[in-house]
């Protein structure tokens, strides 16, 4: 810990260098993902309860930042989705809140109190218009805690929303019922009951032609593989198109956990458990990591919204792609202390730039990459390059993204590059070494918006030979002349 803090305070790079060789297996594709839609984002419904906080859907800079990530799925959900009641009108009406919903928050979550609230038609319009304006596809999290006396889901409020959406001719990409039902606590909704509720939802949606091809996402568990398994065993496999789970690394973190290979690798087992269960019980369904960030408490100011948090995020993207998750939704675009844009001034947080680079450069075909590093602190992933979003790169091009988690520099050797030139996108904190900084540099240039409607040019350095990565840095490296057959 003291070593890390000394690095943060003094950006002193009188370091020794370790030599690392990277090998890419270009003969086979591990996974073939949708390179346009693999990476999406989310909006927590608590922000709607809090009247948007500082989020301005009409802000030109916010729209510019959102549009740069398009196309993308945009999930509207979270814990408070199960306390949100749609009100077809612009005025909130407490009469819309069933008495049996009162005080659910304390019964569900103990010390955390959640009260029911209205989502007015005006608020839904504002949310939908923003989503549409930036070119995202909305997935909406319906309230699953509206219950009949017999314990089954009460769809009456959802019907109000469906009718309103139909009247407005809004295009919703997907529907989700409930958020993390494995954490409902005293309010028991069994996996079998939830499967029956999803069946009821799909029956209702079948009566609306415009919802014919909507995604149906669930059960969106916080972490219970048992709940997930029983949900699909109860018949949900015939109903759900998208099998979903959530993942966070920790509650209150220490600095070391952000660069701990063991912490990063803990995700592998979680993915494997959910993927295996879904592959056996719901082989036709995609598997999504439908809500994820670093810290399940909403983030830690000055930690999860800083450069340091990017290592866990980039590694999560790498592992999720490598082990075959179909989509990953970042919690969240705005809000709290782990969002892509700052919840106070709406400027990009470091993870925004990392997300944008990933979205632009990384393609859907996943390759195997290894290093001769024995410490586990050089993390490496390889893909075919996204030549659709980055047309300067032709089919056949390969991209490697690498993290140096060491407190010393590494010198990378890419044997497959030979003597050819390659493009390096090196990300560092700004200033270098200050990993608690809100600023990030790309090849030494601090990334800031040019104005409300223009992002900076994300220019690489073109070079040959070995690549030096300073301590605690990340890099995307594109091999334009790789001419890899599987990348065509």
Tab-separated table of C-alpha atoms in Angstrom:
chain	number	residue	atom	x	y	z
A	1	UNK	CA	0.000	0.000	0.000
A	2	UNK	CA	2.775	2.462	0.907
A	3	UNK	CA	4.520	1.720	-2.379
A	4	UNK	CA	1.378	2.523	-4.329
A	5	UNK	CA	0.776	5.766	-2.453
A	6	UNK	CA	4.340	6.876	-3.091
A	7	UNK	CA	3.692	6.380	-6.790
A	8	UNK	CA	0.522	8.445	-6.585
A	9	UNK	CA	2.178	11.371	-4.871
A	10	UNK	CA	5.373	11.515	-6.890
A	11	UNK	CA	5.298	10.526	-10.561
A	12	UNK	CA	8.891	9.365	-10.468
A	13	UNK	CA	9.760	6.970	-13.254
A	14	UNK	CA	13.311	5.910	-12.440
A	15	UNK	CA	12.292	2.335	-12.829
A	16	UNK	CA	13.701	-0.945	-13.922
A	17	UNK	CA	12.154	-2.605	-16.943
A	18	UNK	CA	10.768	-6.119	-17.288
A	19	UNK	CA	10.630	-7.748	-20.702
A	20	UNK	CA	7.391	-9.412	-21.762
A	21	UNK	CA	6.607	-11.261	-24.985
A	22	UNK	CA	3.027	-11.493	-26.267
A	23	UNK	CA	1.825	-14.373	-28.432
A	24	UNK	CA	-1.471	-14.367	-30.343
A	25	UNK	CA	-3.118	-17.532	-31.648
A	26	UNK	CA	-4.451	-16.395	-35.012
A	27	UNK	CA	-5.613	-19.810	-36.197
A	28	UNK	CA	-8.981	-19.937	-34.460
A	29	UNK	CA	-11.698	-17.688	-33.072
A	30	UNK	CA	-12.602	-18.294	-29.421
A	31	UNK	CA	-15.859	-16.326	-29.555
A	32	UNK	CA	-17.778	-14.502	-32.252
A	33	UNK	CA	-19.665	-11.613	-30.637
A	34	UNK	CA	-21.691	-8.686	-31.940
A	35	UNK	CA	-19.022	-6.005	-32.193
A	36	UNK	CA	-21.630	-3.240	-32.355
A	37	UNK	CA	-23.806	-4.257	-29.393
A	38	UNK	CA	-21.510	-6.214	-27.056
A	39	UNK	CA	-20.865	-3.183	-24.865
A	40	UNK	CA	-23.844	-1.188	-23.589
A	41	UNK	CA	-24.748	0.954	-20.621
A	42	UNK	CA	-27.516	1.642	-18.135
A	43	UNK	CA	-29.440	4.240	-16.141
A	44	UNK	CA	-30.391	3.591	-12.524
A	45	UNK	CA	-34.053	4.209	-11.701
A	46	UNK	CA	-33.059	5.805	-8.382
A	47	UNK	CA	-32.109	8.844	-10.455
A	48	UNK	CA	-35.702	9.085	-11.649
A	49	UNK	CA	-36.914	9.003	-8.064
A	50	UNK	CA	-34.418	11.792	-7.329
A	51	UNK	CA	-35.781	13.873	-10.233
A	52	UNK	CA	-32.741	13.257	-12.454
A	53	UNK	CA	-30.275	14.785	-9.947
A	54	UNK	CA	-27.887	16.765	-12.189
A	55	UNK	CA	-28.544	14.774	-15.342
A	56	UNK	CA	-29.617	17.016	-18.221
A	57	UNK	CA	-31.070	15.048	-21.120
A	58	UNK	CA	-31.077	18.170	-23.303
A	59	UNK	CA	-27.382	18.913	-22.766
A	60	UNK	CA	-25.579	18.951	-26.098
A	61	UNK	CA	-22.367	17.654	-24.537
A	62	UNK	CA	-24.196	14.776	-22.831
A	63	UNK	CA	-25.882	13.885	-26.109
A	64	UNK	CA	-22.531	14.026	-27.894
A	65	UNK	CA	-20.993	11.676	-25.341
A	66	UNK	CA	-23.938	9.296	-25.616
A	67	UNK	CA	-24.087	9.329	-29.399
A	68	UNK	CA	-20.396	8.389	-29.610
A	69	UNK	CA	-21.231	5.054	-27.949
A	70	UNK	CA	-24.092	4.287	-30.348
A	71	UNK	CA	-25.384	1.749	-31.207
A	72	UNK	CA	-25.878	0.457	-27.705
A	73	UNK	CA	-28.353	-1.204	-25.408
A	74	UNK	CA	-29.538	1.090	-22.607
A	75	UNK	CA	-31.058	-0.631	-19.597
A	76	UNK	CA	-33.392	1.389	-17.385
A	77	UNK	CA	-33.367	-0.500	-14.103
A	78	UNK	CA	-31.941	-1.155	-10.682
A	79	UNK	CA	-33.186	-1.801	-7.164
A	80	UNK	CA	-35.709	1.038	-7.232
A	81	UNK	CA	-37.308	-0.311	-10.423
A	82	UNK	CA	-39.218	-2.620	-8.080
A	83	UNK	CA	-40.613	0.437	-6.285
A	84	UNK	CA	-41.430	2.501	-9.381
A	85	UNK	CA	-45.056	2.839	-10.492
A	86	UNK	CA	-45.920	4.301	-13.894
A	87	UNK	CA	-48.422	7.160	-13.785
A	88	UNK	CA	-50.119	8.006	-17.092
A	89	UNK	CA	-50.118	11.745	-16.539
A	90	UNK	CA	-47.748	14.483	-15.522
A	91	UNK	CA	-48.737	14.728	-11.865
A	92	UNK	CA	-47.606	12.233	-9.278
A	93	UNK	CA	-50.422	10.434	-7.508
A	94	UNK	CA	-49.757	8.549	-4.312
A	95	UNK	CA	-53.016	6.711	-4.941
A	96	UNK	CA	-51.160	4.775	-7.619
A	97	UNK	CA	-49.057	3.117	-4.926
A	98	UNK	CA	-50.690	-0.027	-3.558
A	99	UNK	CA	-50.748	-0.097	0.227
A	100	UNK	CA	-49.025	-3.460	0.259
A	101	UNK	CA	-45.999	-1.820	-1.401
A	102	UNK	CA	-45.438	0.522	1.558
A	103	UNK	CA	-42.417	-0.215	3.730
A	104	UNK	CA	-41.265	-3.000	1.398
A	105	UNK	CA	-37.882	-1.316	1.377
A	106	UNK	CA	-37.189	-1.886	5.052
A	107	UNK	CA	-38.497	-5.448	4.892
A	108	UNK	CA	-36.400	-6.184	1.854
A	109	UNK	CA	-33.149	-4.466	2.569
A	110	UNK	CA	-33.080	-3.837	6.315
A	111	UNK	CA	-31.335	-0.546	6.992
A	112	UNK	CA	-31.739	0.635	3.410
A	113	UNK	CA	-35.197	2.115	3.014
A	114	UNK	CA	-36.873	2.219	-0.392
A	115	UNK	CA	-40.211	3.955	-0.832
A	116	UNK	CA	-42.466	3.638	-3.839
A	117	UNK	CA	-42.578	6.527	-6.286
A	118	UNK	CA	-44.179	7.528	-9.566
A	119	UNK	CA	-42.638	7.588	-13.000
A	120	UNK	CA	-44.839	10.100	-14.772
A	121	UNK	CA	-45.578	10.017	-18.482
A	122	UNK	CA	-43.600	13.231	-18.863
A	123	UNK	CA	-40.547	11.637	-17.251
A	124	UNK	CA	-40.865	8.555	-19.441
A	125	UNK	CA	-41.113	10.787	-22.531
A	126	UNK	CA	-37.960	12.599	-21.493
A	127	UNK	CA	-36.122	9.344	-20.916
A	128	UNK	CA	-37.264	7.811	-24.190
A	129	UNK	CA	-36.494	10.939	-26.221
A	130	UNK	CA	-32.953	11.038	-24.854
A	131	UNK	CA	-32.443	7.343	-25.584
A	132	UNK	CA	-33.724	7.769	-29.120
A	133	UNK	CA	-31.745	10.957	-29.773
A	134	UNK	CA	-28.413	9.264	-29.053
A	135	UNK	CA	-29.275	6.124	-31.019
A	136	UNK	CA	-29.575	3.669	-28.143
A	137	UNK	CA	-32.041	0.785	-27.704
A	138	UNK	CA	-34.013	0.873	-24.451
A	139	UNK	CA	-34.499	-2.161	-22.229
A	140	UNK	CA	-37.006	-1.398	-19.486
A	141	UNK	CA	-37.069	-2.989	-16.021
A	142	UNK	CA	-40.685	-3.569	-14.901
A	143	UNK	CA	-41.737	-3.580	-11.244
A	144	UNK	CA	-41.985	-7.210	-10.075
A	145	UNK	CA	-43.053	-6.400	-6.510
A	146	UNK	CA	-46.551	-5.411	-7.565
A	147	UNK	CA	-48.240	-8.613	-6.396
A	148	UNK	CA	-51.700	-10.141	-6.291
A	149	UNK	CA	-53.066	-11.561	-3.028
A	150	UNK	CA	-52.110	-15.048	-4.203
A	151	UNK	CA	-48.476	-13.981	-4.617
A	152	UNK	CA	-48.469	-13.786	-8.414
A	153	UNK	CA	-47.355	-10.698	-10.299
A	154	UNK	CA	-49.936	-7.937	-10.769
A	155	UNK	CA	-49.529	-6.667	-14.364
A	156	UNK	CA	-52.074	-3.833	-14.153
A	157	UNK	CA	-49.474	-1.071	-13.909
A	158	UNK	CA	-47.357	-2.635	-16.652
A	159	UNK	CA	-50.449	-2.623	-18.875
A	160	UNK	CA	-50.755	1.131	-18.359
A	161	UNK	CA	-47.174	1.526	-19.534
A	162	UNK	CA	-47.627	-0.838	-22.494
A	163	UNK	CA	-50.706	1.072	-23.613
A	164	UNK	CA	-48.916	4.389	-23.266
A	165	UNK	CA	-45.874	3.167	-25.208
A	166	UNK	CA	-48.189	1.853	-27.931
A	167	UNK	CA	-50.099	5.125	-28.120
A	168	UNK	CA	-46.838	7.067	-28.494
A	169	UNK	CA	-45.448	4.504	-30.971
A	170	UNK	CA	-42.273	4.191	-28.924
A	171	UNK	CA	-39.866	1.410	-29.846
A	172	UNK	CA	-38.706	-0.580	-26.828
A	173	UNK	CA	-36.010	-3.172	-27.525
A	174	UNK	CA	-36.582	-5.327	-24.482
A	175	UNK	CA	-38.457	-5.905	-21.239
A	176	UNK	CA	-37.167	-7.144	-17.904
A	177	UNK	CA	-39.288	-8.126	-14.892
A	178	UNK	CA	-37.750	-7.468	-11.503
A	179	UNK	CA	-34.254	-6.653	-10.315
A	180	UNK	CA	-32.174	-9.120	-8.304
A	181	UNK	CA	-35.067	-11.226	-6.974
A	182	UNK	CA	-32.572	-13.397	-5.115
A	183	UNK	CA	-32.138	-10.433	-2.727
A	184	UNK	CA	-35.801	-9.778	-2.040
A	185	UNK	CA	-35.364	-10.982	1.533
A	186	UNK	CA	-38.617	-11.245	3.499
A	187	UNK	CA	-40.712	-10.616	0.393
A	188	UNK	CA	-40.285	-14.068	-1.057
A	189	UNK	CA	-40.705	-14.500	-4.799
A	190	UNK	CA	-39.520	-17.990	-5.623
A	191	UNK	CA	-37.728	-18.791	-8.883
A	192	UNK	CA	-40.722	-20.917	-9.858
A	193	UNK	CA	-43.126	-18.041	-9.226
A	194	UNK	CA	-40.882	-15.651	-11.138
A	195	UNK	CA	-40.839	-18.041	-14.106
A	196	UNK	CA	-44.651	-18.101	-14.029
A	197	UNK	CA	-44.683	-14.300	-13.859
A	198	UNK	CA	-42.437	-14.086	-16.925
A	199	UNK	CA	-44.791	-16.457	-18.721
A	200	UNK	CA	-47.668	-14.109	-17.877
A	201	UNK	CA	-45.639	-11.122	-19.094
A	202	UNK	CA	-44.934	-12.757	-22.452
A	203	UNK	CA	-48.602	-13.673	-22.870
A	204	UNK	CA	-49.535	-10.026	-22.344
A	205	UNK	CA	-46.839	-8.744	-24.702
A	206	UNK	CA	-48.076	-11.099	-27.427
A	207	UNK	CA	-51.191	-8.944	-27.646
A	208	UNK	CA	-49.130	-5.937	-28.758
A	209	UNK	CA	-47.813	-6.313	-32.337
A	210	UNK	CA	-45.053	-3.761	-31.813
A	211	UNK	CA	-43.567	-5.875	-29.000
A	212	UNK	CA	-43.392	-9.018	-31.139
A	213	UNK	CA	-39.605	-9.085	-31.426
A	214	UNK	CA	-38.725	-7.603	-28.054
A	215	UNK	CA	-36.018	-9.168	-25.948
A	216	UNK	CA	-37.216	-10.731	-22.692
A	217	UNK	CA	-34.459	-10.481	-20.089
A	218	UNK	CA	-34.236	-12.253	-16.742
A	219	UNK	CA	-33.925	-13.271	-13.980
A	220	UNK	CA	-31.240	-10.599	-13.398
A	221	UNK	CA	-29.953	-12.172	-10.200
A	222	UNK	CA	-27.355	-10.503	-8.014
A	223	UNK	CA	-25.291	-13.661	-7.762
A	224	UNK	CA	-27.348	-16.716	-6.865
A	225	UNK	CA	-26.655	-19.468	-9.377
A	226	UNK	CA	-29.224	-21.599	-7.545
A	227	UNK	CA	-32.009	-19.069	-8.156
A	228	UNK	CA	-30.879	-18.720	-11.783
A	229	UNK	CA	-30.922	-22.509	-12.234
A	230	UNK	CA	-34.340	-23.063	-10.661
A	231	UNK	CA	-35.797	-20.202	-12.717
A	232	UNK	CA	-34.878	-21.942	-15.956
A	233	UNK	CA	-35.781	-25.393	-14.680
A	234	UNK	CA	-39.273	-24.002	-14.019
A	235	UNK	CA	-39.808	-23.357	-17.721
A	236	UNK	CA	-38.304	-19.905	-18.227
A	237	UNK	CA	-36.052	-21.282	-20.971
A	238	UNK	CA	-39.034	-21.282	-23.330
A	239	UNK	CA	-39.819	-17.648	-22.528
A	240	UNK	CA	-36.638	-15.712	-21.847
A	241	UNK	CA	-34.440	-14.675	-24.774
A	242	UNK	CA	-31.724	-13.193	-22.581
A	243	UNK	CA	-30.446	-14.942	-19.453
A	244	UNK	CA	-29.075	-12.248	-17.180
A	245	UNK	CA	-26.999	-11.868	-14.033
A	246	UNK	CA	-25.200	-9.013	-12.263
A	247	UNK	CA	-21.665	-8.661	-10.939
A	248	UNK	CA	-19.705	-6.304	-8.710
A	249	UNK	CA	-16.283	-6.942	-7.207
A	250	UNK	CA	-16.621	-5.448	-3.743
A	251	UNK	CA	-18.338	-3.077	-1.325
A	252	UNK	CA	-15.684	-0.825	0.202
A	253	UNK	CA	-12.419	-1.349	-1.700
A	254	UNK	CA	-8.761	-0.918	-0.893
A	255	UNK	CA	-6.364	0.553	-3.431
A	256	UNK	CA	-4.646	-2.771	-4.015
A	257	UNK	CA	-7.880	-4.475	-5.076
A	258	UNK	CA	-8.090	-2.345	-8.217
A	259	UNK	CA	-4.877	-3.886	-9.552
A	260	UNK	CA	-5.115	-7.341	-7.974
A	261	UNK	CA	-5.014	-10.159	-10.575
A	262	UNK	CA	-6.809	-12.460	-8.137
A	263	UNK	CA	-9.678	-10.003	-7.843
A	264	UNK	CA	-9.875	-9.827	-11.630
A	265	UNK	CA	-9.787	-13.602	-12.034
A	266	UNK	CA	-12.644	-14.043	-9.556
A	267	UNK	CA	-14.977	-13.081	-12.396
A	268	UNK	CA	-13.989	-16.167	-14.415
A	269	UNK	CA	-15.735	-18.575	-12.058
A	270	UNK	CA	-18.874	-16.437	-11.971
A	271	UNK	CA	-19.087	-16.330	-15.753
A	272	UNK	CA	-18.448	-20.069	-16.001
A	273	UNK	CA	-21.207	-20.914	-13.505
A	274	UNK	CA	-23.864	-18.822	-15.216
A	275	UNK	CA	-22.771	-19.752	-18.744
A	276	UNK	CA	-22.775	-23.477	-17.995
A	277	UNK	CA	-26.202	-23.309	-16.362
A	278	UNK	CA	-27.659	-21.319	-19.249
A	279	UNK	CA	-26.047	-23.526	-21.896
A	280	UNK	CA	-27.607	-26.631	-20.336
A	281	UNK	CA	-31.039	-25.287	-19.399
A	282	UNK	CA	-31.575	-22.453	-21.899
A	283	UNK	CA	-29.295	-23.158	-24.875
A	284	UNK	CA	-31.162	-20.772	-27.175
A	285	UNK	CA	-30.818	-17.789	-24.831
A	286	UNK	CA	-28.000	-15.290	-24.912
A	287	UNK	CA	-26.176	-14.712	-21.624
A	288	UNK	CA	-25.771	-11.107	-20.522
A	289	UNK	CA	-23.912	-9.444	-17.714
A	290	UNK	CA	-26.819	-7.031	-17.448
A	291	UNK	CA	-25.600	-4.791	-14.627
A	292	UNK	CA	-22.007	-4.387	-13.588
A	293	UNK	CA	-19.408	-2.042	-12.199
A	294	UNK	CA	-16.757	-2.146	-9.499
A	295	UNK	CA	-18.546	-1.346	-6.224
A	296	UNK	CA	-22.102	-2.438	-5.391
A	297	UNK	CA	-22.610	0.495	-2.988
A	298	UNK	CA	-22.702	3.032	-5.809
A	299	UNK	CA	-18.988	3.667	-5.907
A	300	UNK	CA	-16.511	5.567	-3.753
A	301	UNK	CA	-15.887	9.226	-4.561
A	302	UNK	CA	-12.294	9.768	-5.586
A	303	UNK	CA	-11.755	6.055	-6.212
A	304	UNK	CA	-14.225	4.368	-8.538
A	305	UNK	CA	-14.619	7.516	-10.645
A	306	UNK	CA	-10.885	7.902	-11.224
A	307	UNK	CA	-8.242	6.497	-13.531
A	308	UNK	CA	-7.440	3.675	-11.091
A	309	UNK	CA	-10.850	2.037	-11.641
A	310	UNK	CA	-10.138	1.481	-15.319
A	311	UNK	CA	-8.036	-1.636	-14.767
A	312	UNK	CA	-10.935	-3.646	-13.354
A	313	UNK	CA	-13.238	-2.327	-16.082
A	314	UNK	CA	-10.965	-3.162	-19.011
A	315	UNK	CA	-10.190	-6.576	-17.561
A	316	UNK	CA	-13.901	-7.275	-17.086
A	317	UNK	CA	-14.483	-6.444	-20.741
A	318	UNK	CA	-11.658	-8.762	-21.736
A	319	UNK	CA	-12.804	-11.696	-19.618
A	320	UNK	CA	-16.466	-11.251	-20.563
A	321	UNK	CA	-15.587	-11.422	-24.247
A	322	UNK	CA	-13.061	-14.237	-23.861
A	323	UNK	CA	-15.500	-16.462	-21.986
A	324	UNK	CA	-18.403	-15.795	-24.290
A	325	UNK	CA	-20.848	-13.409	-22.648
A	326	UNK	CA	-23.000	-11.919	-25.387
A	327	UNK	CA	-23.518	-8.452	-23.903
A	328	UNK	CA	-22.175	-6.461	-20.960
A	329	UNK	CA	-24.072	-3.426	-19.632
A	330	UNK	CA	-22.078	-0.896	-17.639
A	331	UNK	CA	-23.750	0.510	-14.552
A	332	UNK	CA	-24.102	3.303	-15.414
A	333	UNK	CA	-23.848	6.072	-17.990
A	334	UNK	CA	-24.670	8.725	-15.390
A	335	UNK	CA	-25.128	8.626	-11.631
A	336	UNK	CA	-23.271	7.802	-8.420
A	337	UNK	CA	-19.500	7.513	-8.219
A	338	UNK	CA	-18.910	4.752	-10.767
A	339	UNK	CA	-20.560	6.226	-13.849
A	340	UNK	CA	-19.081	6.955	-17.254
A	341	UNK	CA	-19.824	10.661	-16.936
A	342	UNK	CA	-19.396	12.633	-13.736
A	343	UNK	CA	-22.577	12.942	-11.689
A	344	UNK	CA	-21.871	16.582	-10.814
A	345	UNK	CA	-20.439	18.338	-13.872
A	346	UNK	CA	-21.446	15.785	-16.572
A	347	UNK	CA	-17.892	15.629	-17.923
A	348	UNK	CA	-16.390	12.290	-18.968
A	349	UNK	CA	-14.839	10.180	-16.247
A	350	UNK	CA	-11.722	8.171	-17.176
A	351	UNK	CA	-13.806	5.040	-17.791
A	352	UNK	CA	-15.741	6.892	-20.493
A	353	UNK	CA	-12.628	7.275	-22.643
A	354	UNK	CA	-11.679	3.657	-22.007
A	355	UNK	CA	-15.177	2.555	-23.019
A	356	UNK	CA	-15.101	4.679	-26.162
A	357	UNK	CA	-11.740	3.295	-27.261
A	358	UNK	CA	-12.925	-0.256	-26.644
A	359	UNK	CA	-16.143	0.345	-28.544
A	360	UNK	CA	-14.305	1.884	-31.493
A	361	UNK	CA	-11.359	-0.471	-31.785
A	362	UNK	CA	-12.261	-3.924	-30.474
A	363	UNK	CA	-14.108	-6.291	-32.787
A	364	UNK	CA	-16.395	-9.190	-31.995
A	365	UNK	CA	-14.066	-12.039	-32.965
A	366	UNK	CA	-12.053	-13.031	-29.906
A	367	UNK	CA	-8.597	-14.588	-30.218
A	368	UNK	CA	-6.345	-16.218	-27.647
A	369	UNK	CA	-3.419	-14.175	-26.346
A	370	UNK	CA	-0.755	-15.191	-23.833
A	371	UNK	CA	2.420	-13.747	-22.350
A	372	UNK	CA	5.553	-15.167	-20.758
A	373	UNK	CA	4.923	-13.026	-17.675
A	374	UNK	CA	4.774	-15.211	-14.552
A	375	UNK	CA	3.422	-12.607	-12.121
A	376	UNK	CA	-0.102	-12.310	-13.554
A	377	UNK	CA	0.312	-8.543	-13.569
A	378	UNK	CA	0.452	-8.205	-17.329
A	379	UNK	CA	-3.088	-8.808	-18.559
A	380	UNK	CA	-3.527	-9.313	-22.289
A	381	UNK	CA	-6.474	-9.931	-24.632
A	382	UNK	CA	-6.696	-10.106	-28.422
A	383	UNK	CA	-9.480	-9.652	-30.974
A	384	UNK	CA	-9.943	-8.913	-34.599
A	385	UNK	CA	-10.142	-5.149	-34.991
A	386	UNK	CA	-13.494	-3.402	-35.335
A	387	UNK	CA	-13.062	-2.214	-38.907
A	388	UNK	CA	-16.687	-1.019	-39.082
A	389	UNK	CA	-16.283	1.633	-36.384
A	390	UNK	CA	-12.632	2.167	-37.296
A	391	UNK	CA	-12.609	2.022	-41.104
A	392	UNK	CA	-8.956	3.104	-41.215
A	393	UNK	CA	-8.244	-0.538	-40.380
A	394	UNK	CA	-9.020	-3.154	-42.997
A	395	UNK	CA	-10.343	-6.695	-42.434
A	396	UNK	CA	-7.545	-9.007	-41.332
A	397	UNK	CA	-6.289	-6.543	-38.731
A	398	UNK	CA	-5.672	-7.652	-35.127
A	399	UNK	CA	-5.882	-5.657	-31.891
A	400	UNK	CA	-4.272	-6.490	-28.566
A	401	UNK	CA	-5.198	-4.693	-25.359
A	402	UNK	CA	-2.859	-4.891	-22.424
A	403	UNK	CA	-2.691	-3.730	-18.812
A	404	UNK	CA	0.540	-3.279	-16.908
A	405	UNK	CA	-0.424	-3.704	-13.249
A	406	UNK	CA	3.186	-3.541	-12.114
A	407	UNK	CA	4.851	-0.671	-10.280
A	408	UNK	CA	7.611	-0.861	-12.854
A	409	UNK	CA	7.698	-0.465	-16.608
A	410	UNK	CA	7.491	-3.347	-19.025
A	411	UNK	CA	8.904	-3.629	-22.513
A	412	UNK	CA	6.596	-5.551	-24.822
A	413	UNK	CA	7.686	-7.669	-27.720
A	414	UNK	CA	5.079	-8.599	-30.345
A	415	UNK	CA	6.796	-11.243	-32.491
A	416	UNK	CA	3.849	-11.413	-34.884
A	417	UNK	CA	4.320	-7.753	-35.772
A	418	UNK	CA	7.785	-8.491	-37.124
A	419	UNK	CA	9.349	-5.362	-38.568
A	420	UNK	CA	5.991	-3.895	-39.581
A	421	UNK	CA	4.520	-0.738	-38.121
A	422	UNK	CA	1.709	-0.903	-35.588
A	423	UNK	CA	-0.524	1.632	-33.846
A	424	UNK	CA	-0.312	2.215	-30.104
A	425	UNK	CA	-3.041	3.848	-28.019
A	426	UNK	CA	-1.387	4.245	-24.601
A	427	UNK	CA	-3.595	5.359	-21.723
A	428	UNK	CA	-2.078	6.918	-18.610
A	429	UNK	CA	-3.353	9.006	-15.752
A	430	UNK	CA	-2.753	12.720	-16.186
A	431	UNK	CA	-0.348	13.614	-14.739
A	432	UNK	CA	1.475	10.322	-15.153
A	433	UNK	CA	1.489	8.230	-12.002
A	434	UNK	CA	-1.425	10.059	-10.348
A	435	UNK	CA	-3.858	7.159	-10.489
A	436	UNK	CA	-6.479	8.995	-8.408
A	437	UNK	CA	-6.703	11.635	-11.138
A	438	UNK	CA	-9.948	12.381	-12.997
A	439	UNK	CA	-7.889	13.034	-16.106
A	440	UNK	CA	-6.500	10.510	-18.538
A	441	UNK	CA	-4.042	10.981	-21.378
A	442	UNK	CA	-3.820	9.199	-24.698
A	443	UNK	CA	-0.225	9.019	-25.881
A	444	UNK	CA	0.604	11.945	-23.619
A	445	UNK	CA	-2.322	14.174	-24.631
A	446	UNK	CA	-4.980	14.756	-21.963
A	447	UNK	CA	-8.420	13.814	-23.261
A	448	UNK	CA	-11.061	16.551	-23.088
A	449	UNK	CA	-14.027	17.430	-25.278
A	450	UNK	CA	-13.155	19.998	-27.933
A	451	UNK	CA	-16.551	21.625	-27.453
A	452	UNK	CA	-20.132	20.543	-26.744
A	453	UNK	CA	-20.457	18.742	-30.058
A	454	UNK	CA	-16.987	17.365	-30.723
A	455	UNK	CA	-14.848	14.766	-29.007
A	456	UNK	CA	-11.054	14.830	-29.337
A	457	UNK	CA	-9.333	12.874	-32.067
A	458	UNK	CA	-8.200	9.557	-30.631
A	459	UNK	CA	-4.907	9.344	-32.484
A	460	UNK	CA	-2.439	6.479	-32.113
A	461	UNK	CA	1.323	6.575	-32.220
A	462	UNK	CA	2.626	4.541	-35.137
A	463	UNK	CA	5.863	2.721	-34.390
A	464	UNK	CA	7.935	-0.424	-34.834
A	465	UNK	CA	9.961	-2.564	-32.470
A	466	UNK	CA	9.357	-2.961	-28.763
A	467	UNK	CA	6.725	-1.029	-26.797
A	468	UNK	CA	7.475	0.464	-23.394
A	469	UNK	CA	4.498	0.586	-21.036
A	470	UNK	CA	5.087	2.672	-17.896
A	471	UNK	CA	3.804	1.433	-14.522
A	472	UNK	CA	0.022	1.182	-14.119
A	473	UNK	CA	-0.899	1.872	-17.730
A	474	UNK	CA	-3.188	0.396	-20.378
A	475	UNK	CA	-2.720	0.133	-24.120
A	476	UNK	CA	-4.604	-0.863	-27.257
A	477	UNK	CA	-2.204	-2.017	-29.965
A	478	UNK	CA	-3.401	-2.501	-33.540
A	479	UNK	CA	-1.455	-4.584	-36.056
A	480	UNK	CA	-2.679	-3.152	-39.387
A	481	UNK	CA	-0.677	-5.544	-41.566
A	482	UNK	CA	-1.412	-8.743	-39.625
A	483	UNK	CA	-3.509	-10.133	-42.491
A	484	UNK	CA	-5.110	-12.768	-40.253
A	485	UNK	CA	-7.438	-15.058	-42.186
A	486	UNK	CA	-9.999	-15.527	-39.389
A	487	UNK	CA	-10.369	-11.736	-39.163
A	488	UNK	CA	-11.856	-11.441	-42.645
